Coordinates of C-alpha atoms in Angstrom, one line a residue:
Chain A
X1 CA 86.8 89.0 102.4
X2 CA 86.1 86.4 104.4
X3 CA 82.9 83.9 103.9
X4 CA 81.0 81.6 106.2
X5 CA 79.1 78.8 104.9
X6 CA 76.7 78.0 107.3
X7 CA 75.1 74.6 105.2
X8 CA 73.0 71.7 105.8
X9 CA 74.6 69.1 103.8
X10 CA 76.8 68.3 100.5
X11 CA 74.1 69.2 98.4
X12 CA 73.3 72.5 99.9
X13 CA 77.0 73.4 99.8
X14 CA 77.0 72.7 96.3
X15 CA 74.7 75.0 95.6
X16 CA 75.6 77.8 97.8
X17 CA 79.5 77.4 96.5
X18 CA 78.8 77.9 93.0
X19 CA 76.6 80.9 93.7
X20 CA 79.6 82.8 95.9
X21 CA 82.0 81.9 92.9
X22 CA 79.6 83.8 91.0
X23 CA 80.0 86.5 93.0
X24 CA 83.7 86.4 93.5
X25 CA 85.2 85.0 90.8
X26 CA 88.3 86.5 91.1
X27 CA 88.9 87.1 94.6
X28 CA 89.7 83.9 96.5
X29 CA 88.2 84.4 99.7
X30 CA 88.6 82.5 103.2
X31 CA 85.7 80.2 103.3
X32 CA 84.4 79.2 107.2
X33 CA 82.5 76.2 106.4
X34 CA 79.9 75.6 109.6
X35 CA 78.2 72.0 110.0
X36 CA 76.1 71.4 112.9
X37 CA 75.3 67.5 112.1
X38 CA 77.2 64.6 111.7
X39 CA 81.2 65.5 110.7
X40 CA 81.5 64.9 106.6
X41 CA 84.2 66.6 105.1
X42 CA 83.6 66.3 101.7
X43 CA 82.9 70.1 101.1
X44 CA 86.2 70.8 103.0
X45 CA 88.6 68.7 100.8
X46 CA 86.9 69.8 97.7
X47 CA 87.6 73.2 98.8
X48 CA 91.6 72.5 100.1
X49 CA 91.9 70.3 96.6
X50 CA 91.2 73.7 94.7
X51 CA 93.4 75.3 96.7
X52 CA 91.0 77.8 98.9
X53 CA 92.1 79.3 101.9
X54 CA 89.3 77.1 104.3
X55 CA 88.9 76.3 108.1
X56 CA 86.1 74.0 108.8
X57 CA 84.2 74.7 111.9
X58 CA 82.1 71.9 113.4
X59 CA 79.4 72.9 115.9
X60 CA 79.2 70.0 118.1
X61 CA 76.5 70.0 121.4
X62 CA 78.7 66.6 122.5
X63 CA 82.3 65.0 122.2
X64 CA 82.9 61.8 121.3
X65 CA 86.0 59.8 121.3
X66 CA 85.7 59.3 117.5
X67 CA 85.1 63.6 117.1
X68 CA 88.3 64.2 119.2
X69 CA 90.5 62.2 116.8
X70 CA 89.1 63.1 113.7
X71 CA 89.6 66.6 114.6
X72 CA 92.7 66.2 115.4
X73 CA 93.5 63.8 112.3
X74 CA 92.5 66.8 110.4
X75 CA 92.9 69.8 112.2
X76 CA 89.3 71.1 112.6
X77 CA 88.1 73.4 114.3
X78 CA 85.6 72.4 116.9
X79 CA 83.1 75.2 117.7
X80 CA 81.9 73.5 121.0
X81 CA 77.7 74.9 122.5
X82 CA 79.1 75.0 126.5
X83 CA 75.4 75.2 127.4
X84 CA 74.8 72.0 126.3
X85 CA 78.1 70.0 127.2
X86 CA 78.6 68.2 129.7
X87 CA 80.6 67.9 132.4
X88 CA 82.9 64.6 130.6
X89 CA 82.2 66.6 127.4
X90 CA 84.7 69.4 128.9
X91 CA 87.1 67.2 130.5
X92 CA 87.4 65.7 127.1
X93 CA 88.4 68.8 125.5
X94 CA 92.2 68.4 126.8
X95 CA 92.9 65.7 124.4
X96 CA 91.9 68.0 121.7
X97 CA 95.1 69.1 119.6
X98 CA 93.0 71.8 117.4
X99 CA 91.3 74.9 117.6
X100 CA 88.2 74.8 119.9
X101 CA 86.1 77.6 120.1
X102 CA 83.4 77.5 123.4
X103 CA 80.3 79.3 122.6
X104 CA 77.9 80.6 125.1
X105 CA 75.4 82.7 126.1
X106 CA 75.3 81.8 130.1
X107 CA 78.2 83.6 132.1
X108 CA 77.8 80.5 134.8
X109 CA 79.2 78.4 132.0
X110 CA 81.5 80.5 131.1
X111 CA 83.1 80.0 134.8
X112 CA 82.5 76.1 134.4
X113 CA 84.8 76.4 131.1
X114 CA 87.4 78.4 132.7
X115 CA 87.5 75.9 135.8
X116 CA 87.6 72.8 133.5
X117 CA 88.7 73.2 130.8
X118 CA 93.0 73.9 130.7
X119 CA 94.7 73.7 127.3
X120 CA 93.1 73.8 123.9
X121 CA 90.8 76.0 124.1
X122 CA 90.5 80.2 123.4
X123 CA 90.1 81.8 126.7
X124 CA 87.3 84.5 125.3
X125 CA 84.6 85.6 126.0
X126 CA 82.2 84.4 123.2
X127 CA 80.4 86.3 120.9
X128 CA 78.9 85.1 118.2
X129 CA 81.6 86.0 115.6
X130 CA 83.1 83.0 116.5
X131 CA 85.1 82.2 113.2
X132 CA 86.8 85.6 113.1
X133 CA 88.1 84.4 117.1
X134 CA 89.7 81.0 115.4
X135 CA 91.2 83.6 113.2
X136 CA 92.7 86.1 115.2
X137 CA 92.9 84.0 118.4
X138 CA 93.6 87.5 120.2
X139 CA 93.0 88.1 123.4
X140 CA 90.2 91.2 124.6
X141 CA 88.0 90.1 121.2
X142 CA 84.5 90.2 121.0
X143 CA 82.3 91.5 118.3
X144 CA 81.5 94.5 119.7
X145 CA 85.3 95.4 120.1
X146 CA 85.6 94.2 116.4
X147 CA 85.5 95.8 113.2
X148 CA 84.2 93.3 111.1
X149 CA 80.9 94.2 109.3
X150 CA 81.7 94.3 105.4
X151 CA 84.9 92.0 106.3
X152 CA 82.8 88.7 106.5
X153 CA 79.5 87.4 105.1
X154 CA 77.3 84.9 106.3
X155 CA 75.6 82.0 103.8
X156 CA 72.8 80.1 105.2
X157 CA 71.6 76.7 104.0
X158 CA 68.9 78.9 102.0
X159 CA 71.0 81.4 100.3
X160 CA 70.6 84.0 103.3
X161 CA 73.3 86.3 103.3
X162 CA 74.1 88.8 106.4
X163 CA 77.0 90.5 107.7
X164 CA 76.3 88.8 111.2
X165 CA 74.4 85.9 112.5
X166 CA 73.5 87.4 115.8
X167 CA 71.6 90.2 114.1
X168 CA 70.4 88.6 110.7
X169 CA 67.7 90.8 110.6
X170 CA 69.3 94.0 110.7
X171 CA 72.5 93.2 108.7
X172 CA 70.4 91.1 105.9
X173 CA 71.3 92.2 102.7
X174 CA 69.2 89.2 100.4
X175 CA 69.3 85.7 99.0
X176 CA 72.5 84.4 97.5
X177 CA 69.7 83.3 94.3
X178 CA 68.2 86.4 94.0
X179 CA 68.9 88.0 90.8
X180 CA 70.2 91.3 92.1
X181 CA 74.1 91.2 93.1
X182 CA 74.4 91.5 96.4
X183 CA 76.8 94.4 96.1
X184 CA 74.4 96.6 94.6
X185 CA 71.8 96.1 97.2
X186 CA 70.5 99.5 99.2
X187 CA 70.8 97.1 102.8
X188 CA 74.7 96.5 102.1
X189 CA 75.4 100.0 101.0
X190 CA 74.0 101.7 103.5
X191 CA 75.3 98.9 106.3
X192 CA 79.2 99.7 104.9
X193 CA 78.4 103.9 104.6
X194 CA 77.2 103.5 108.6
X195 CA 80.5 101.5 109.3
X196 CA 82.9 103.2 107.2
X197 CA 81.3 106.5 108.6
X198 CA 82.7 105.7 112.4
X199 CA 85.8 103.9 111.2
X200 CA 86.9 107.2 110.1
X201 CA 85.2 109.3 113.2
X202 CA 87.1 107.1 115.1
X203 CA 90.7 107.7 113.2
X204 CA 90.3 110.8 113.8
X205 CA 89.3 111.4 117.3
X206 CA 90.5 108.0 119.2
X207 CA 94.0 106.9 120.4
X208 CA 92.2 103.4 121.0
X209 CA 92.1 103.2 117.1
X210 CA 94.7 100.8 116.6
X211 CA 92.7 98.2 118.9
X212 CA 89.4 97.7 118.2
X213 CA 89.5 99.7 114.5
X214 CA 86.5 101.4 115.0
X215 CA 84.2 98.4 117.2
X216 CA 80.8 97.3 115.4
X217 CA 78.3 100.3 113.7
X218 CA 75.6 98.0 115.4
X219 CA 76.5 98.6 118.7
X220 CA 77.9 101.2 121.0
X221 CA 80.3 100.1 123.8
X222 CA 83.2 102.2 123.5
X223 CA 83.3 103.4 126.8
X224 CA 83.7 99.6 127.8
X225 CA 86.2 99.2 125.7
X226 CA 88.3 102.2 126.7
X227 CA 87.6 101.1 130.7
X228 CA 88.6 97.6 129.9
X229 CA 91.5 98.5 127.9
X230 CA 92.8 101.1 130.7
X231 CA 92.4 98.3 133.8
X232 CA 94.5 95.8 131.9
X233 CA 97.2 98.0 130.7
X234 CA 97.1 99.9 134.1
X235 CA 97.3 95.8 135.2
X236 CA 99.9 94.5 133.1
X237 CA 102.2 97.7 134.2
X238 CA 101.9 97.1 138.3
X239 CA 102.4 93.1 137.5
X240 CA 105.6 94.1 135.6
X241 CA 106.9 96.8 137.4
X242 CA 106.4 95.1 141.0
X243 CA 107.8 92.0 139.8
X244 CA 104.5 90.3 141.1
X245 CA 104.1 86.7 140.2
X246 CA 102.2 85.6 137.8
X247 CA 100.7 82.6 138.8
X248 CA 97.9 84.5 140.5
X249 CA 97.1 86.7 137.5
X250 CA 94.5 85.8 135.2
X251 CA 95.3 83.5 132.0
X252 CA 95.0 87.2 130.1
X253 CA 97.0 89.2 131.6
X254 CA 99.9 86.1 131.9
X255 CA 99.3 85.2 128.3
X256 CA 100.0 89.2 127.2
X257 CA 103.3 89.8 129.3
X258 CA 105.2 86.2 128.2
X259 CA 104.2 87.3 125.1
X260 CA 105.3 90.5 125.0
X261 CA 108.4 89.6 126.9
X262 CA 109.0 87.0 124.1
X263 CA 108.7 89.2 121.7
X264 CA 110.7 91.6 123.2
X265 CA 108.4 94.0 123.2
X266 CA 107.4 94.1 126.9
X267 CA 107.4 98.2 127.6
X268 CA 105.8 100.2 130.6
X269 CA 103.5 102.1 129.5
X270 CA 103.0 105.2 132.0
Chain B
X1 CA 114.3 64.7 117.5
X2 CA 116.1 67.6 118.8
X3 CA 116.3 71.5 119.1
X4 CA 114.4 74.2 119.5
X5 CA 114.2 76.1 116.0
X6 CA 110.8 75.7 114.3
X7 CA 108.5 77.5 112.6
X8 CA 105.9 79.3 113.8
X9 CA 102.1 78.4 114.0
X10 CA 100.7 80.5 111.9
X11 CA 103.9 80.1 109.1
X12 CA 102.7 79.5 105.5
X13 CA 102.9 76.5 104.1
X14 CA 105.2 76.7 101.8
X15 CA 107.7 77.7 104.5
X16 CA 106.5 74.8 106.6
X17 CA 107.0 72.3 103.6
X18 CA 110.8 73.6 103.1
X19 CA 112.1 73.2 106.6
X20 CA 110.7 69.7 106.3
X21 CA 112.3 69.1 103.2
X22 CA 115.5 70.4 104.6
X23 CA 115.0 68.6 107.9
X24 CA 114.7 65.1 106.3
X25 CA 117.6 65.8 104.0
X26 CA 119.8 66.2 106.9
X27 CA 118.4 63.4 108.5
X28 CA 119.1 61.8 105.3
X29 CA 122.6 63.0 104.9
X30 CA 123.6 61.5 108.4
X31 CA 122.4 58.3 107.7
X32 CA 124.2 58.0 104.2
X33 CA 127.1 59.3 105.9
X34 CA 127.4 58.0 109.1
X35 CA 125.2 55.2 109.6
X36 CA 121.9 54.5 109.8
X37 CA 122.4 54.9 114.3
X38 CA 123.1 58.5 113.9
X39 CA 119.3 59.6 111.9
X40 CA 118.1 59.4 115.3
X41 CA 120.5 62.7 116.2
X42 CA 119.2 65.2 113.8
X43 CA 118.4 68.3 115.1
X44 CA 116.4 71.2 114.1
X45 CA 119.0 73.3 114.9
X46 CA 121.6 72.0 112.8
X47 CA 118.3 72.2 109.9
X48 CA 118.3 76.1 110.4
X49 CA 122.2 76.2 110.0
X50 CA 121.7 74.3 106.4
X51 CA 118.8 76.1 105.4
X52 CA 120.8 79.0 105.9
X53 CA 124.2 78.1 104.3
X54 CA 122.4 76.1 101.3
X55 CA 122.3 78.1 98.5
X56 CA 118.7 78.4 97.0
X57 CA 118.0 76.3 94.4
X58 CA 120.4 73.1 96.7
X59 CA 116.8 71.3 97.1
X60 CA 114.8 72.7 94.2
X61 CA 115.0 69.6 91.9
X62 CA 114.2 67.3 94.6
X63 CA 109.9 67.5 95.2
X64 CA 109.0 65.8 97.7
X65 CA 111.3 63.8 100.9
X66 CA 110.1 61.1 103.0
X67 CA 111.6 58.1 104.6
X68 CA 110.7 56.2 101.4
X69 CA 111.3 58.7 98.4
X70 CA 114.8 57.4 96.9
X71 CA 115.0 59.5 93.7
X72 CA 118.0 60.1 91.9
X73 CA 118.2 64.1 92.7
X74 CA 117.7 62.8 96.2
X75 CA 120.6 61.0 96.4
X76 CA 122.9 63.6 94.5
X77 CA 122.0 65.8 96.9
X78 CA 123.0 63.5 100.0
X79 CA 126.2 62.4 98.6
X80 CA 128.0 66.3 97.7
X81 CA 130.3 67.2 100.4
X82 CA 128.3 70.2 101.7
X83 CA 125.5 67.8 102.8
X84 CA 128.5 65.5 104.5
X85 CA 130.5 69.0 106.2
X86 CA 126.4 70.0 107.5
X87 CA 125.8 66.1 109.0
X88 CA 129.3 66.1 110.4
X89 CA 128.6 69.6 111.8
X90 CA 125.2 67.8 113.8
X91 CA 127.4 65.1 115.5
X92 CA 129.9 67.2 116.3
X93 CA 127.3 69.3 118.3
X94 CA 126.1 66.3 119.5
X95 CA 129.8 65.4 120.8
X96 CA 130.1 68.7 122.5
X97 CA 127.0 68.8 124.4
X98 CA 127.7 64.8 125.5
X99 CA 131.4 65.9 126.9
X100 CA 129.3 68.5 128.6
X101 CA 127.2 66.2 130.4
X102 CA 130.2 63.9 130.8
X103 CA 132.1 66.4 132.5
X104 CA 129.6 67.5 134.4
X105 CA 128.4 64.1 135.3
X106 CA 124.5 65.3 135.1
X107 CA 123.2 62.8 132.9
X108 CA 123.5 58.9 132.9
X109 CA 123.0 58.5 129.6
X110 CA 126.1 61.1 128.3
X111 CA 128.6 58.0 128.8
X112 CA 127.3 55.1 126.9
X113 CA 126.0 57.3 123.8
X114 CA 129.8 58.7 123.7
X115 CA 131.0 55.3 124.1
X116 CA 128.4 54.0 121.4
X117 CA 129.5 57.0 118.9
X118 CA 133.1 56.6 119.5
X119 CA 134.0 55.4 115.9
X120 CA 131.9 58.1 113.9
X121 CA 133.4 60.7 116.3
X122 CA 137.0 59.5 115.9
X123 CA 136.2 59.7 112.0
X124 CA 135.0 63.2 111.8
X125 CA 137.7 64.4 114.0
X126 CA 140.0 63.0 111.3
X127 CA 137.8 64.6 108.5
X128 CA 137.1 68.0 109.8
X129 CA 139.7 68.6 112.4
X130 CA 139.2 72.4 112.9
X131 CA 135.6 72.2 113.0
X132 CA 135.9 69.6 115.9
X133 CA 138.3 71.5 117.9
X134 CA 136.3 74.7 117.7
X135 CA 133.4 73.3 119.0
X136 CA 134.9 70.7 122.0
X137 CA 136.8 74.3 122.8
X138 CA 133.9 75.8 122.7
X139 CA 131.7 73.6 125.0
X140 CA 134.9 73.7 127.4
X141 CA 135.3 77.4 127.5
X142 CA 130.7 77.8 128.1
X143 CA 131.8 75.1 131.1
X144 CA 134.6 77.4 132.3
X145 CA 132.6 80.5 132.6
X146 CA 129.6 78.5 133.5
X147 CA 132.2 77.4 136.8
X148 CA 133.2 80.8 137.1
X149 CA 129.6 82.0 137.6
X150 CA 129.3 83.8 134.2
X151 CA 126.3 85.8 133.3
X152 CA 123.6 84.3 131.1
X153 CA 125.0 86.9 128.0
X154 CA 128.2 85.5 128.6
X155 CA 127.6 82.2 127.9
X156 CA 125.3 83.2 124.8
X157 CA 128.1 84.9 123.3
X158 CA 130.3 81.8 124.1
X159 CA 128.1 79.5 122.3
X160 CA 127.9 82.3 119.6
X161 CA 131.1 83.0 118.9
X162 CA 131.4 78.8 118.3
X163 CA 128.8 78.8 115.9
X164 CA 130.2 81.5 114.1
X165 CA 134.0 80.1 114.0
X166 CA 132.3 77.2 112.5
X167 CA 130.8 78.8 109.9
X168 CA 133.3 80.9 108.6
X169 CA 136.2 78.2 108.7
X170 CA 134.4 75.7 107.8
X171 CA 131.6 77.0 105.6
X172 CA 133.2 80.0 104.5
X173 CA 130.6 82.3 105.0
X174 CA 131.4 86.0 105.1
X175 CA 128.1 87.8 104.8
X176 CA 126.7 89.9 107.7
X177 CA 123.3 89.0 107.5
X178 CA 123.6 85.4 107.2
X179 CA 125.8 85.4 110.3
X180 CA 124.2 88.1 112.1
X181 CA 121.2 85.2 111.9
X182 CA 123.3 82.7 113.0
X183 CA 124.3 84.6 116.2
X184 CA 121.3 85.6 117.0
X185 CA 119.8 82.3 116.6
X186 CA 122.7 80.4 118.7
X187 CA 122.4 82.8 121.7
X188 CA 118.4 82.2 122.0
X189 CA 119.2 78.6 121.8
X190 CA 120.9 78.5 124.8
X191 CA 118.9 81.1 126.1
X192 CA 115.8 78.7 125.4
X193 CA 117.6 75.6 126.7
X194 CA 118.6 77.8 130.0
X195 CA 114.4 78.4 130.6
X196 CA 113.9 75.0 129.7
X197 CA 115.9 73.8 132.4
X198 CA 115.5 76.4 134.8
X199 CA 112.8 74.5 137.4
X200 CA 114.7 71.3 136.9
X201 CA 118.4 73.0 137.4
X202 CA 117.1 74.5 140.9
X203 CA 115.6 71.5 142.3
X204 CA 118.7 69.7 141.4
X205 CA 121.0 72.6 142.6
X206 CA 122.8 72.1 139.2
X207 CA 124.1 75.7 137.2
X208 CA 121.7 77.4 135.5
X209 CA 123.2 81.5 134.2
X210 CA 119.0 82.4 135.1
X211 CA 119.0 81.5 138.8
X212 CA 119.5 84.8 139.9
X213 CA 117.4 86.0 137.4
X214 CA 114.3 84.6 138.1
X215 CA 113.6 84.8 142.0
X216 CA 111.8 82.5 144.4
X217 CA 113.0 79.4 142.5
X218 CA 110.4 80.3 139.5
X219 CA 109.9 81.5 136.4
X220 CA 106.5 83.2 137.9
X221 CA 108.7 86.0 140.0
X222 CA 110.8 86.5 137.2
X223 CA 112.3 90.4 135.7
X224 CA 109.8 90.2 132.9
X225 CA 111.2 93.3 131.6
X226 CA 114.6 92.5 132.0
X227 CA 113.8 89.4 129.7
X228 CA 112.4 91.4 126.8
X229 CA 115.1 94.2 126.5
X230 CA 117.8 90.6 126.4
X231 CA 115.7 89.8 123.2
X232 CA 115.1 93.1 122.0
X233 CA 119.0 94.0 122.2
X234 CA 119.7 91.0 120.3
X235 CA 116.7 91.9 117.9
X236 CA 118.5 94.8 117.1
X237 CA 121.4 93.1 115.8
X238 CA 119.7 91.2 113.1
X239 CA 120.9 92.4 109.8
X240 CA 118.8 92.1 106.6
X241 CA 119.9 88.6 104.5
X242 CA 121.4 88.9 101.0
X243 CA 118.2 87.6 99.1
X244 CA 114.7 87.1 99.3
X245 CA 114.8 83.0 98.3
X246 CA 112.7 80.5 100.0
X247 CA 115.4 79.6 102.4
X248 CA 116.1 83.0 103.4
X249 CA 112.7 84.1 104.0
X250 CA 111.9 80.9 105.8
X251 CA 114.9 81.7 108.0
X252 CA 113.8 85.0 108.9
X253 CA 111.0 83.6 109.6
X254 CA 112.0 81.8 112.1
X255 CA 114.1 84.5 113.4
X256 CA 111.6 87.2 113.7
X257 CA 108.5 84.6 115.2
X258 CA 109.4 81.2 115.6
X259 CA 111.8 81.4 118.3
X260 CA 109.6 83.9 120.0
X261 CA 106.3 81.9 120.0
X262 CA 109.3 79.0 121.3
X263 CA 110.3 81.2 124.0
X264 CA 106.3 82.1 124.9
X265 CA 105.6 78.2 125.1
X266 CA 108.7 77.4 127.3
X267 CA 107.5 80.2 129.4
X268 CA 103.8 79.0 129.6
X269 CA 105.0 75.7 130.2
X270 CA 107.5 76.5 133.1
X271 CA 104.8 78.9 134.3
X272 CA 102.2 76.2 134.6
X273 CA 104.2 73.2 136.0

């Protein structure tokens, strides 16, 4: 289980921490600690001190100088808004040695980013599961292609839990200082019987299984997937085959033969 | 600094911790040994070699190495004669690749380090003769087939076949696994170092066994497919290690992911130069 801490300041985490440990207090989970102000990182060395599993994920609108080697100092990850950088702001992102995550909703911005912006950075296409990308740093991964609900919860500052910030409303499940556990809540059962439900539909009846594991309950977009998936397999085996060269394929398709090839696993597949 | 070995990214850190521990012994052990001049030629290479000829428990006692740390299990450690045979091993390397260059008069800097390393080379010639000769032969017979236009697997097993003669005479290992880990190793080495120097080789018109490999003067045209079964076939030769100890699972480690994510970030590299 996985656990994002979406908090407001030391206090807040405080509070919030000692009510998950309630919760799990066996089960060492992954913590995702989210700040959107100024970068203190007292809540992320109390949680390495005790020995948790924890990647600190800064939401920045801006980069400074200062930022870029801090993050680097410590090896944060830097969740960067594109629609509010700036042009210097993305030029700036090469000197970062870390993880940086771009998030946005604009698909113009999306282009700006994959103009400017060279090294560093996860060449996605961003949802708003943005942690579980730092995680996985796979290529094809959004959350619809992802089978994450009842893998990860969200914490707000207030005690809000939910499976997924983009959809709080439908994927609430209570307050973190409610009385109830959260596990025995109706909203999280019945969230985890819809998911498990096509998880196993999906087993049965899909070859496509192996890659997404099942996609989101929330939404339908399998027959993207499946289209997607075909054109870059169908993709990867005329580049290979053909000996075509790769400097005018796209940073996906490049990225997934070297890597294959380096693995030795580089196969055609029809 | 040098070599290619490392862990990968995503390695525990555990495993991260004891390569480090091992890499600063060596660096340690070749300072003790052979003056302070030669810490600046340890290699992450030679660190896999030890990790995977020390026994277990060899570093256990001591916690913790830096540049600073001179404890007394530390020291112990540096002064037995496998640390010695391991640092003498490093320079010997070093030798053979610097003949290498001097022979084929590629790099301006092969001379003067030779010349500068003369005396601790003379002394580990005297001190591990056999070792010595198997490697100097061995650089000289990678140059001859390099001349004669040898394949890229050729040269591989070349450079294999030294490291193994090494560590069998020398170490007196016997034990598939641990050498089938060693070959394996040594032929992506040069396989890695022949990528590496595959865009510089053709604008200098200097040998490189992946020329005709890789087409148009770039890695981008390259037989992709051709490249993986090469790793795949020498995949398949990797036998399981005697024991499940820190050293060996941070070996296989390294032999399972972090010479492929190496290999990957050569390739990117090459690809995007």
């Amino acid at each position: 289980m996985t656990i994002h801490l979406i908090y407001k300041n030391y206090l807040s985490f405080q509070k919030q921490f000692k009510a998950v440990m309630k919760v799990f207090p066996k089960n060492v989970p992954t913590f995702y600690l989210h700040l959107d102000k100024r970068p203190s990182l007292k809540a992320y060395f109390r949680l390495k001190k005790r020995g948790f599993p924890v990647v600190y994920c800064l939401h920045v609108k801006a980069l400074s100088n200062k930022l870029i080697s801090l993050a680097n100092r410590n090896k944060l990850t830097l969740v960067l808004l594109a629609d509010s950088l700036s042009k210097k702001d993305f030029k700036k992102t090469d000197k970062l040695k870390t993880l940086t995550v771009i998030k946005t909703e604009d698909e113009q911005a999306l282009e700006k980013r994959n103009l400017l912006v060279k090294n560093s950075c996860v060449d996605q296409p961003f949802s708003a599961d943005v942690a579980e990308l730092c995680l996985l740093g796979t290529p094809i991964y959004q959350c619809a292609f992802s089978s994450c609900l009842g893998k990860t919860l969200y914490v707000d500052a207030r005690g809000e839990v939910s499976f997924c910030p983009e959809r709080i409303e439908e994927t609430k499940i209570g307050n973190l200082f409610e009385e109830t556990p959260i596990f025995e809540r109706p909203t999280f059962i019945s969230v985890l019987e819809k998911q498990i439900e096509k998880r196993e539909q999906c087993k049965k009846n899909c070859s496509l299984f192996s890659a997404c594991h099942g996609g989101c309950a929330l939404t339908d977009t399998c027959a993207k997937f499946r289209e997607e998936q075909k054109t870059t397999v169908q993709k990867i085996d005329e580049v290979v085959k053909e000996k075509k060269p790769l400097s005018g394929e796209s940073k996906l398709i490049t990225t997934a033969i070297l890597r294959a090839a380096a693995k030795g696993n580089l196969t055609i597949k029809k | 600094m040098f070599g290619y070995v490392n862990l990968d990214k995503n390695a525990p850190a555990h495993l991260k911790n004891n390569f480090r521990k091992h890499y600063c012994f060596l660096c340690r052990a070749l300072g003790y040994h052979y003056g302070q001049f030669s810490r600046f030629l340890v290699s992450f290479d030679v660190t896999f070699f030890l990790m995977l000829l020390a026994e277990d428990g060899f570093l256990a006692p001591v916690k913790k190495i830096s540049c600073w740390n001179k404890t007394e299990e530390l020291q112990a450690a540096v002064k037995t004669d496998f640390a010695k045979k391991v640092a003498a091993f490093n320079l010997t390397l070093v030798a053979g690749v610097l003949s290498d260059h001097i022979r084929d008069n590629d790099k301006a800097y092969a001379k003067p380090l030779y010349g500068a390393l003369k005396g601790v080379f003379k002394r580990i010639e005297r001190e591990y003769p056999s070792m010595w000769n198997t490697v100097l032969d061995g650089y000289e017979e990678m140059s001859n087939t390099e001349n004669a236009g040898g394949s890229v697997c050729d040269i591989q097993d070349c450079f294999a076949r030294l490291v193994e003669k090494v560590a069998g005479e020398t170490f007196g290992v016997k034990d598939e696994g641990v050498l089938s880990h060693l070959i394996f190793v040594s032929k992506q080495l040069y396989f890695l170092d022949a990528v590496d120097d595959l865009d510089k080789d053709v604008s200098s018109g200097a040998y490189n066994p992946l020329k005709g490999f890789s087409s148009k003067k770039s890695l981008a045209n390259s037989d992709y497919l051709a490249l993986s079964d090469m790793v795949r076939s020498a995949k398949q030769h990797l036998k399981p290690l005697p024991s499940q100890g820190l050293n060996y699972a941070t070996v296989s480690r390294i032999a399972n992911l972090g010479m492929s994510e190496k290999l990957f970030t050569i390739l990117q590299g090459e690809l995007h130069q």
